[in-house]
Each structure stands twice: as C-alpha cells, then as structure tokens.
Amino acid sequence: ATEALVAAVAYGFETLALERLVAVVDAPNQASHRLMVRVGFTLTGTTATGPCYPLRTYRLTRAGFAAGGAAAR
C-alpha cells in the first residue's frame, strides 16, 4: 500500500504539477491513518459528516513531499 500511495503522490506532484493533495479516510481505519502519516500527510481535521463513520482529512503539499516524502520512496 505504501508503494502505491507514494507512486500516486509522486505522479500528482511530478507529472500533474499539483501543489497539494487532500486525502479523506474513515476515522476508525488506523491502518490508513498510519499510511497517510508514513507518506508525509498531515492530519488537518476530523468531521462527523461521513455516512457511517467520522472522517479524517489529511493534506500534503509538494514542498512537504519533497522535504520528507522523498524518504518514503
């Protein structure tokens, strides 16, 4: 899962020239939370608007990925 997410993030920043990425995961999904943090995403909030669970939102900027995310590659 880590390799796939890193590849998708790299594609977004390097090929599509995006400035930031946002991810949304079910709050109870601890494996996804650890994955987001491992790749360099920052938790930006938790909402209660999900259909079944609260949702966590994460953000990663291009600069943040270049600084810390390169280690995840």
PDB file of N, CA, C and O in Angstrom:
ATOM      1  N   ALA A   1       0.824  -1.198   0.000  1.00  0.00           N
ATOM      2  CA  ALA A   1       0.000   0.000   0.000  1.00  0.00           C
ATOM      3  C   ALA A   1       0.863   1.255   0.000  1.00  0.00           C
ATOM      4  O   ALA A   1       0.530   2.229  -0.661  1.00  0.00           O
ATOM      5  N   THR A   2       1.965   1.209   0.738  1.00  0.00           N
ATOM      6  CA  THR A   2       2.840   2.381   0.804  1.00  0.00           C
ATOM      7  C   THR A   2       3.407   2.710  -0.570  1.00  0.00           C
ATOM      8  O   THR A   2       3.382   3.874  -0.995  1.00  0.00           O
ATOM      9  N   GLU A   3       3.894   1.703  -1.266  1.00  0.00           N
ATOM     10  CA  GLU A   3       4.487   1.939  -2.587  1.00  0.00           C
ATOM     11  C   GLU A   3       3.468   2.510  -3.563  1.00  0.00           C
ATOM     12  O   GLU A   3       3.787   3.403  -4.349  1.00  0.00           O
ATOM     13  N   ALA A   4       2.248   2.014  -3.500  1.00  0.00           N
ATOM     14  CA  ALA A   4       1.204   2.506  -4.405  1.00  0.00           C
ATOM     15  C   ALA A   4       0.858   3.958  -4.100  1.00  0.00           C
ATOM     16  O   ALA A   4       0.704   4.778  -5.019  1.00  0.00           O
ATOM     17  N   LEU A   5       0.742   4.297  -2.821  1.00  0.00           N
ATOM     18  CA  LEU A   5       0.413   5.679  -2.458  1.00  0.00           C
ATOM     19  C   LEU A   5       1.554   6.615  -2.819  1.00  0.00           C
ATOM     20  O   LEU A   5       1.316   7.707  -3.362  1.00  0.00           O
ATOM     21  N   VAL A   6       2.781   6.213  -2.558  1.00  0.00           N
ATOM     22  CA  VAL A   6       3.931   7.053  -2.918  1.00  0.00           C
ATOM     23  C   VAL A   6       3.965   7.277  -4.425  1.00  0.00           C
ATOM     24  O   VAL A   6       4.219   8.397  -4.886  1.00  0.00           O
ATOM     25  N   ALA A   7       3.693   6.239  -5.204  1.00  0.00           N
ATOM     26  CA  ALA A   7       3.675   6.394  -6.667  1.00  0.00           C
ATOM     27  C   ALA A   7       2.570   7.347  -7.104  1.00  0.00           C
ATOM     28  O   ALA A   7       2.782   8.199  -7.976  1.00  0.00           O
ATOM     29  N   ALA A   8       1.398   7.243  -6.492  1.00  0.00           N
ATOM     30  CA  ALA A   8       0.285   8.134  -6.849  1.00  0.00           C
ATOM     31  C   ALA A   8       0.596   9.576  -6.462  1.00  0.00           C
ATOM     32  O   ALA A   8       0.314  10.510  -7.220  1.00  0.00           O
ATOM     33  N   VAL A   9       1.190   9.759  -5.297  1.00  0.00           N
ATOM     34  CA  VAL A   9       1.549  11.107  -4.839  1.00  0.00           C
ATOM     35  C   VAL A   9       2.621  11.697  -5.751  1.00  0.00           C
ATOM     36  O   VAL A   9       2.526  12.856  -6.175  1.00  0.00           O
ATOM     37  N   ALA A  10       3.647  10.910  -6.065  1.00  0.00           N
ATOM     38  CA  ALA A  10       4.707  11.391  -6.957  1.00  0.00           C
ATOM     39  C   ALA A  10       4.131  11.775  -8.315  1.00  0.00           C
ATOM     40  O   ALA A  10       4.506  12.806  -8.881  1.00  0.00           O
ATOM     41  N   TYR A  11       3.210  10.980  -8.828  1.00  0.00           N
ATOM     42  CA  TYR A  11       2.571  11.300 -10.105  1.00  0.00           C
ATOM     43  C   TYR A  11       1.821  12.633 -10.008  1.00  0.00           C
ATOM     44  O   TYR A  11       1.920  13.481 -10.903  1.00  0.00           O
ATOM     45  N   GLY A  12       1.103  12.828  -8.922  1.00  0.00           N
ATOM     46  CA  GLY A  12       0.353  14.070  -8.746  1.00  0.00           C
ATOM     47  C   GLY A  12       1.242  15.294  -8.709  1.00  0.00           C
ATOM     48  O   GLY A  12       0.943  16.321  -9.316  1.00  0.00           O
ATOM     49  N   PHE A  13       2.360  15.186  -7.996  1.00  0.00           N
ATOM     50  CA  PHE A  13       3.250  16.336  -7.866  1.00  0.00           C
ATOM     51  C   PHE A  13       4.182  16.499  -9.066  1.00  0.00           C
ATOM     52  O   PHE A  13       4.398  17.606  -9.542  1.00  0.00           O
ATOM     53  N   GLU A  14       4.736  15.404  -9.552  1.00  0.00           N
ATOM     54  CA  GLU A  14       5.755  15.499 -10.596  1.00  0.00           C
ATOM     55  C   GLU A  14       5.178  15.565 -12.011  1.00  0.00           C
ATOM     56  O   GLU A  14       5.692  16.284 -12.849  1.00  0.00           O
ATOM     57  N   THR A  15       4.107  14.828 -12.273  1.00  0.00           N
ATOM     58  CA  THR A  15       3.546  14.789 -13.624  1.00  0.00           C
ATOM     59  C   THR A  15       2.418  15.803 -13.799  1.00  0.00           C
ATOM     60  O   THR A  15       2.364  16.510 -14.799  1.00  0.00           O
ATOM     61  N   LEU A  16       1.528  15.856 -12.825  1.00  0.00           N
ATOM     62  CA  LEU A  16       0.382  16.766 -12.923  1.00  0.00           C
ATOM     63  C   LEU A  16       0.679  18.158 -12.375  1.00  0.00           C
ATOM     64  O   LEU A  16      -0.133  19.065 -12.529  1.00  0.00           O
ATOM     65  N   ALA A  17       1.827  18.328 -11.719  1.00  0.00           N
ATOM     66  CA  ALA A  17       2.263  19.606 -11.149  1.00  0.00           C
ATOM     67  C   ALA A  17       1.259  20.176 -10.150  1.00  0.00           C
ATOM     68  O   ALA A  17       1.050  21.384 -10.078  1.00  0.00           O
ATOM     69  N   LEU A  18       0.640  19.305  -9.357  1.00  0.00           N
ATOM     70  CA  LEU A  18      -0.285  19.762  -8.318  1.00  0.00           C
ATOM     71  C   LEU A  18       0.502  20.396  -7.180  1.00  0.00           C
ATOM     72  O   LEU A  18       1.648  20.033  -6.923  1.00  0.00           O
ATOM     73  N   GLU A  19      -0.093  21.334  -6.497  1.00  0.00           N
ATOM     74  CA  GLU A  19       0.560  21.994  -5.366  1.00  0.00           C
ATOM     75  C   GLU A  19       0.267  21.301  -4.036  1.00  0.00           C
ATOM     76  O   GLU A  19       1.057  21.374  -3.109  1.00  0.00           O
ATOM     77  N   ARG A  20      -0.896  20.652  -3.940  1.00  0.00           N
ATOM     78  CA  ARG A  20      -1.240  19.948  -2.695  1.00  0.00           C
ATOM     79  C   ARG A  20      -2.206  18.818  -3.011  1.00  0.00           C
ATOM     80  O   ARG A  20      -2.909  18.844  -4.018  1.00  0.00           O
ATOM     81  N   LEU A  21      -2.215  17.835  -2.129  1.00  0.00           N
ATOM     82  CA  LEU A  21      -3.140  16.718  -2.220  1.00  0.00           C
ATOM     83  C   LEU A  21      -3.925  16.648  -0.926  1.00  0.00           C
ATOM     84  O   LEU A  21      -3.409  16.984   0.145  1.00  0.00           O
ATOM     85  N   VAL A  22      -5.163  16.208  -1.021  1.00  0.00           N
ATOM     86  CA  VAL A  22      -6.018  16.030   0.147  1.00  0.00           C
ATOM     87  C   VAL A  22      -6.509  14.585   0.136  1.00  0.00           C
ATOM     88  O   VAL A  22      -6.876  14.065  -0.915  1.00  0.00           O
ATOM     89  N   ALA A  23      -6.485  13.960   1.304  1.00  0.00           N
ATOM     90  CA  ALA A  23      -6.965  12.586   1.432  1.00  0.00           C
ATOM     91  C   ALA A  23      -8.029  12.552   2.520  1.00  0.00           C
ATOM     92  O   ALA A  23      -7.950  13.293   3.503  1.00  0.00           O
ATOM     93  N   VAL A  24      -9.010  11.681   2.350  1.00  0.00           N
ATOM     94  CA  VAL A  24     -10.084  11.515   3.334  1.00  0.00           C
ATOM     95  C   VAL A  24     -10.196  10.028   3.638  1.00  0.00           C
ATOM     96  O   VAL A  24     -10.295   9.212   2.722  1.00  0.00           O
ATOM     97  N   VAL A  25     -10.152   9.673   4.932  1.00  0.00           N
ATOM     98  CA  VAL A  25     -10.268   8.272   5.329  1.00  0.00           C
ATOM     99  C   VAL A  25     -11.260   8.150   6.480  1.00  0.00           C
ATOM    100  O   VAL A  25     -11.493   9.111   7.221  1.00  0.00           O
ATOM    101  N   ASP A  26     -11.822   6.959   6.630  1.00  0.00           N
ATOM    102  CA  ASP A  26     -12.690   6.702   7.781  1.00  0.00           C
ATOM    103  C   ASP A  26     -11.842   6.789   9.038  1.00  0.00           C
ATOM    104  O   ASP A  26     -10.771   6.180   9.126  1.00  0.00           O
ATOM    105  N   ALA A  27     -12.308   7.525  10.023  1.00  0.00           N
ATOM    106  CA  ALA A  27     -11.544   7.735  11.250  1.00  0.00           C
ATOM    107  C   ALA A  27     -11.156   6.433  11.952  1.00  0.00           C
ATOM    108  O   ALA A  27     -10.039   6.332  12.460  1.00  0.00           O
ATOM    109  N   PRO A  28     -12.009   5.418  12.003  1.00  0.00           N
ATOM    110  CA  PRO A  28     -11.613   4.184  12.683  1.00  0.00           C
ATOM    111  C   PRO A  28     -10.537   3.378  11.947  1.00  0.00           C
ATOM    112  O   PRO A  28      -9.982   2.443  12.518  1.00  0.00           O
ATOM    113  N   ASN A  29     -10.217   3.713  10.720  1.00  0.00           N
ATOM    114  CA  ASN A  29      -9.265   2.938   9.930  1.00  0.00           C
ATOM    115  C   ASN A  29      -7.833   3.341  10.303  1.00  0.00           C
ATOM    116  O   ASN A  29      -7.223   4.205   9.681  1.00  0.00           O
ATOM    117  N   GLN A  30      -7.297   2.695  11.322  1.00  0.00           N
ATOM    118  CA  GLN A  30      -5.968   3.038  11.821  1.00  0.00           C
ATOM    119  C   GLN A  30      -4.861   2.716  10.820  1.00  0.00           C
ATOM    120  O   GLN A  30      -3.851   3.416  10.767  1.00  0.00           O
ATOM    121  N   ALA A  31      -5.032   1.672  10.019  1.00  0.00           N
ATOM    122  CA  ALA A  31      -4.021   1.335   9.020  1.00  0.00           C
ATOM    123  C   ALA A  31      -3.878   2.466   7.996  1.00  0.00           C
ATOM    124  O   ALA A  31      -2.761   2.836   7.617  1.00  0.00           O
ATOM    125  N   SER A  32      -4.993   3.030   7.566  1.00  0.00           N
ATOM    126  CA  SER A  32      -4.940   4.146   6.617  1.00  0.00           C
ATOM    127  C   SER A  32      -4.330   5.379   7.261  1.00  0.00           C
ATOM    128  O   SER A  32      -3.573   6.114   6.617  1.00  0.00           O
ATOM    129  N   HIS A  33      -4.635   5.614   8.533  1.00  0.00           N
ATOM    130  CA  HIS A  33      -4.050   6.745   9.253  1.00  0.00           C
ATOM    131  C   HIS A  33      -2.524   6.607   9.280  1.00  0.00           C
ATOM    132  O   HIS A  33      -1.798   7.550   8.960  1.00  0.00           O
ATOM    133  N   ARG A  34      -2.036   5.431   9.640  1.00  0.00           N
ATOM    134  CA  ARG A  34      -0.587   5.216   9.696  1.00  0.00           C
ATOM    135  C   ARG A  34       0.048   5.388   8.319  1.00  0.00           C
ATOM    136  O   ARG A  34       1.138   5.955   8.195  1.00  0.00           O
ATOM    137  N   LEU A  35      -0.635   4.937   7.284  1.00  0.00           N
ATOM    138  CA  LEU A  35      -0.125   5.075   5.922  1.00  0.00           C
ATOM    139  C   LEU A  35      -0.013   6.540   5.528  1.00  0.00           C
ATOM    140  O   LEU A  35       1.004   6.970   4.977  1.00  0.00           O
ATOM    141  N   MET A  36      -1.044   7.311   5.808  1.00  0.00           N
ATOM    142  CA  MET A  36      -1.010   8.737   5.468  1.00  0.00           C
ATOM    143  C   MET A  36       0.173   9.427   6.160  1.00  0.00           C
ATOM    144  O   MET A  36       0.921  10.174   5.527  1.00  0.00           O
ATOM    145  N   VAL A  37       0.345   9.151   7.433  1.00  0.00           N
ATOM    146  CA  VAL A  37       1.437   9.772   8.195  1.00  0.00           C
ATOM    147  C   VAL A  37       2.794   9.295   7.679  1.00  0.00           C
ATOM    148  O   VAL A  37       3.724  10.090   7.522  1.00  0.00           O
ATOM    149  N   ARG A  38       2.915   8.013   7.374  1.00  0.00           N
ATOM    150  CA  ARG A  38       4.174   7.448   6.876  1.00  0.00           C
ATOM    151  C   ARG A  38       4.612   8.122   5.586  1.00  0.00           C
ATOM    152  O   ARG A  38       5.800   8.381   5.376  1.00  0.00           O
ATOM    153  N   VAL A  39       3.654   8.427   4.726  1.00  0.00           N
ATOM    154  CA  VAL A  39       3.980   9.030   3.430  1.00  0.00           C
ATOM    155  C   VAL A  39       4.218  10.539   3.552  1.00  0.00           C
ATOM    156  O   VAL A  39       4.835  11.137   2.689  1.00  0.00           O
ATOM    157  N   GLY A  40       3.780  11.139   4.658  1.00  0.00           N
ATOM    158  CA  GLY A  40       4.052  12.552   4.872  1.00  0.00           C
ATOM    159  C   GLY A  40       2.834  13.442   4.976  1.00  0.00           C
ATOM    160  O   GLY A  40       2.952  14.656   5.122  1.00  0.00           O
ATOM    161  N   PHE A  41       1.636  12.873   4.879  1.00  0.00           N
ATOM    162  CA  PHE A  41       0.417  13.665   5.019  1.00  0.00           C
ATOM    163  C   PHE A  41       0.265  14.152   6.455  1.00  0.00           C
ATOM    164  O   PHE A  41       0.701  13.474   7.391  1.00  0.00           O
ATOM    165  N   THR A  42      -0.346  15.304   6.619  1.00  0.00           N
ATOM    166  CA  THR A  42      -0.617  15.886   7.925  1.00  0.00           C
ATOM    167  C   THR A  42      -2.116  15.843   8.183  1.00  0.00           C
ATOM    168  O   THR A  42      -2.906  16.248   7.320  1.00  0.00           O
ATOM    169  N   LEU A  43      -2.489  15.377   9.360  1.00  0.00           N
ATOM    170  CA  LEU A  43      -3.901  15.371   9.748  1.00  0.00           C
ATOM    171  C   LEU A  43      -4.377  16.806   9.887  1.00  0.00           C
ATOM    172  O   LEU A  43      -3.773  17.603  10.600  1.00  0.00           O
ATOM    173  N   THR A  44      -5.456  17.156   9.175  1.00  0.00           N
ATOM    174  CA  THR A  44      -5.965  18.519   9.233  1.00  0.00           C
ATOM    175  C   THR A  44      -7.296  18.625   9.964  1.00  0.00           C
ATOM    176  O   THR A  44      -7.722  19.720  10.300  1.00  0.00           O
ATOM    177  N   GLY A  45      -7.952  17.489  10.199  1.00  0.00           N
ATOM    178  CA  GLY A  45      -9.209  17.566  10.933  1.00  0.00           C
ATOM    179  C   GLY A  45      -9.993  16.278  10.879  1.00  0.00           C
ATOM    180  O   GLY A  45      -9.687  15.361  10.123  1.00  0.00           O
ATOM    181  N   THR A  46     -10.999  16.224  11.735  1.00  0.00           N
ATOM    182  CA  THR A  46     -11.929  15.100  11.768  1.00  0.00           C
ATOM    183  C   THR A  46     -13.334  15.669  11.704  1.00  0.00           C
ATOM    184  O   THR A  46     -13.645  16.629  12.403  1.00  0.00           O
ATOM    185  N   THR A  47     -14.155  15.086  10.851  1.00  0.00           N
ATOM    186  CA  THR A  47     -15.533  15.560  10.716  1.00  0.00           C
ATOM    187  C   THR A  47     -16.485  14.415  11.022  1.00  0.00           C
ATOM    188  O   THR A  47     -16.104  13.249  11.004  1.00  0.00           O
ATOM    189  N   ALA A  48     -17.704  14.738  11.283  1.00  0.00           N
ATOM    190  CA  ALA A  48     -18.729  13.728  11.549  1.00  0.00           C
ATOM    191  C   ALA A  48     -19.719  13.655  10.391  1.00  0.00           C
ATOM    192  O   ALA A  48     -20.862  13.289  10.581  1.00  0.00           O
ATOM    193  N   THR A  49     -19.251  13.979   9.184  1.00  0.00           N
ATOM    194  CA  THR A  49     -20.171  14.040   8.048  1.00  0.00           C
ATOM    195  C   THR A  49     -20.177  12.777   7.204  1.00  0.00           C
ATOM    196  O   THR A  49     -20.857  12.722   6.200  1.00  0.00           O
ATOM    197  N   GLY A  50     -19.418  11.768   7.604  1.00  0.00           N
ATOM    198  CA  GLY A  50     -19.386  10.542   6.820  1.00  0.00           C
ATOM    199  C   GLY A  50     -20.685   9.774   6.946  1.00  0.00           C
ATOM    200  O   GLY A  50     -21.437   9.942   7.908  1.00  0.00           O
ATOM    201  N   PRO A  51     -20.969   8.906   5.989  1.00  0.00           N
ATOM    202  CA  PRO A  51     -22.208   8.142   6.018  1.00  0.00           C
ATOM    203  C   PRO A  51     -22.255   7.139   7.170  1.00  0.00           C
ATOM    204  O   PRO A  51     -23.329   6.863   7.702  1.00  0.00           O
ATOM    205  N   CYS A  52     -21.103   6.602   7.568  1.00  0.00           N
ATOM    206  CA  CYS A  52     -21.082   5.587   8.627  1.00  0.00           C
ATOM    207  C   CYS A  52     -20.166   5.953   9.775  1.00  0.00           C
ATOM    208  O   CYS A  52     -20.414   5.579  10.909  1.00  0.00           O
ATOM    209  N   TYR A  53     -19.090   6.628   9.472  1.00  0.00           N
ATOM    210  CA  TYR A  53     -18.070   6.936  10.473  1.00  0.00           C
ATOM    211  C   TYR A  53     -17.672   8.394  10.361  1.00  0.00           C
ATOM    212  O   TYR A  53     -17.840   9.009   9.318  1.00  0.00           O
ATOM    213  N   PRO A  54     -17.037   8.894  11.406  1.00  0.00           N
ATOM    214  CA  PRO A  54     -16.378  10.194  11.243  1.00  0.00           C
ATOM    215  C   PRO A  54     -15.255  10.042  10.212  1.00  0.00           C
ATOM    216  O   PRO A  54     -14.723   8.948  10.017  1.00  0.00           O
ATOM    217  N   LEU A  55     -14.915  11.118   9.570  1.00  0.00           N
ATOM    218  CA  LEU A  55     -13.873  11.109   8.549  1.00  0.00           C
ATOM    219  C   LEU A  55     -12.690  11.949   8.996  1.00  0.00           C
ATOM    220  O   LEU A  55     -12.863  13.002   9.592  1.00  0.00           O
ATOM    221  N   ARG A  56     -11.488  11.475   8.687  1.00  0.00           N
ATOM    222  CA  ARG A  56     -10.270  12.253   8.932  1.00  0.00           C
ATOM    223  C   ARG A  56      -9.808  12.812   7.598  1.00  0.00           C
ATOM    224  O   ARG A  56      -9.820  12.118   6.578  1.00  0.00           O
ATOM    225  N   THR A  57      -9.377  14.052   7.612  1.00  0.00           N
ATOM    226  CA  THR A  57      -8.834  14.662   6.399  1.00  0.00           C
ATOM    227  C   THR A  57      -7.345  14.931   6.603  1.00  0.00           C
ATOM    228  O   THR A  57      -6.904  15.282   7.706  1.00  0.00           O
ATOM    229  N   TYR A  58      -6.601  14.749   5.535  1.00  0.00           N
ATOM    230  CA  TYR A  58      -5.143  14.915   5.554  1.00  0.00           C
ATOM    231  C   TYR A  58      -4.736  15.795   4.381  1.00  0.00           C
ATOM    232  O   TYR A  58      -5.409  15.836   3.367  1.00  0.00           O
ATOM    233  N   ARG A  59      -3.592  16.450   4.536  1.00  0.00           N
ATOM    234  CA  ARG A  59      -3.071  17.308   3.473  1.00  0.00           C
ATOM    235  C   ARG A  59      -1.582  17.050   3.300  1.00  0.00           C
ATOM    236  O   ARG A  59      -0.865  16.807   4.276  1.00  0.00           O
ATOM    237  N   LEU A  60      -1.134  17.120   2.062  1.00  0.00           N
ATOM    238  CA  LEU A  60       0.289  17.021   1.752  1.00  0.00           C
ATOM    239  C   LEU A  60       0.589  18.026   0.654  1.00  0.00           C
ATOM    240  O   LEU A  60      -0.077  18.041  -0.379  1.00  0.00           O
ATOM    241  N   THR A  61       1.578  18.872   0.891  1.00  0.00           N
ATOM    242  CA  THR A  61       1.989  19.842  -0.122  1.00  0.00           C
ATOM    243  C   THR A  61       3.165  19.281  -0.916  1.00  0.00           C
ATOM    244  O   THR A  61       3.862  18.363  -0.468  1.00  0.00           O
ATOM    245  N   ARG A  62       3.365  19.870  -2.064  1.00  0.00           N
ATOM    246  CA  ARG A  62       4.503  19.464  -2.888  1.00  0.00           C
ATOM    247  C   ARG A  62       5.809  19.662  -2.119  1.00  0.00           C
ATOM    248  O   ARG A  62       6.683  18.792  -2.128  1.00  0.00           O
ATOM    249  N   ALA A  63       5.949  20.805  -1.452  1.00  0.00           N
ATOM    250  CA  ALA A  63       7.172  21.076  -0.684  1.00  0.00           C
ATOM    251  C   ALA A  63       7.342  20.067   0.453  1.00  0.00           C
ATOM    252  O   ALA A  63       8.449  19.615   0.722  1.00  0.00           O
ATOM    253  N   GLY A  64       6.239  19.718   1.104  1.00  0.00           N
ATOM    254  CA  GLY A  64       6.305  18.740   2.184  1.00  0.00           C
ATOM    255  C   GLY A  64       6.724  17.371   1.690  1.00  0.00           C
ATOM    256  O   GLY A  64       7.485  16.660   2.342  1.00  0.00           O
ATOM    257  N   PHE A  65       6.258  16.989   0.536  1.00  0.00           N
ATOM    258  CA  PHE A  65       6.631  15.705  -0.041  1.00  0.00           C
ATOM    259  C   PHE A  65       8.093  15.709  -0.453  1.00  0.00           C
ATOM    260  O   PHE A  65       8.828  14.748  -0.218  1.00  0.00           O
ATOM    261  N   ALA A  66       8.548  16.816  -1.045  1.00  0.00           N
ATOM    262  CA  ALA A  66       9.939  16.913  -1.469  1.00  0.00           C
ATOM    263  C   ALA A  66      10.873  16.859  -0.264  1.00  0.00           C
ATOM    264  O   ALA A  66      11.938  16.255  -0.328  1.00  0.00           O
ATOM    265  N   ALA A  67      10.461  17.475   0.836  1.00  0.00           N
ATOM    266  CA  ALA A  67      11.307  17.525   2.036  1.00  0.00           C
ATOM    267  C   ALA A  67      11.323  16.209   2.796  1.00  0.00           C
ATOM    268  O   ALA A  67      12.376  15.707   3.166  1.00  0.00           O
ATOM    269  N   GLY A  68      10.143  15.628   3.026  1.00  0.00           N
ATOM    270  CA  GLY A  68      10.087  14.432   3.851  1.00  0.00           C
ATOM    271  C   GLY A  68       9.612  13.200   3.132  1.00  0.00           C
ATOM    272  O   GLY A  68       9.938  12.085   3.513  1.00  0.00           O
ATOM    273  N   GLY A  69       8.828  13.393   2.100  1.00  0.00           N
ATOM    274  CA  GLY A  69       8.258  12.259   1.399  1.00  0.00           C
ATOM    275  C   GLY A  69       9.256  11.507   0.545  1.00  0.00           C
ATOM    276  O   GLY A  69       9.066  10.353   0.239  1.00  0.00           O
ATOM    277  N   ALA A  70      10.352  12.189   0.211  1.00  0.00           N
ATOM    278  CA  ALA A  70      11.360  11.521  -0.613  1.00  0.00           C
ATOM    279  C   ALA A  70      11.929  10.318   0.123  1.00  0.00           C
ATOM    280  O   ALA A  70      12.313   9.330  -0.493  1.00  0.00           O
ATOM    281  N   ALA A  71      11.941  10.343   1.442  1.00  0.00           N
ATOM    282  CA  ALA A  71      12.441   9.221   2.227  1.00  0.00           C
ATOM    283  C   ALA A  71      11.519   8.013   2.109  1.00  0.00           C
ATOM    284  O   ALA A  71      11.946   6.878   2.293  1.00  0.00           O
ATOM    285  N   ALA A  72      10.242   8.251   1.803  1.00  0.00           N
ATOM    286  CA  ALA A  72       9.279   7.164   1.680  1.00  0.00           C
ATOM    287  C   ALA A  72       9.402   6.445   0.347  1.00  0.00           C
ATOM    288  O   ALA A  72       8.850   5.385   0.165  1.00  0.00           O
ATOM    289  N   ARG A  73      10.127   7.043  -0.608  1.00  0.00           N
ATOM    290  CA  ARG A  73      10.242   6.428  -1.942  1.00  0.00           C
ATOM    291  C   ARG A  73      11.157   5.239  -1.926  1.00  0.00           C
ATOM    292  O   ARG A  73      12.088   5.093  -1.294  1.00  0.00           O
TER     293      ARG A  73
END
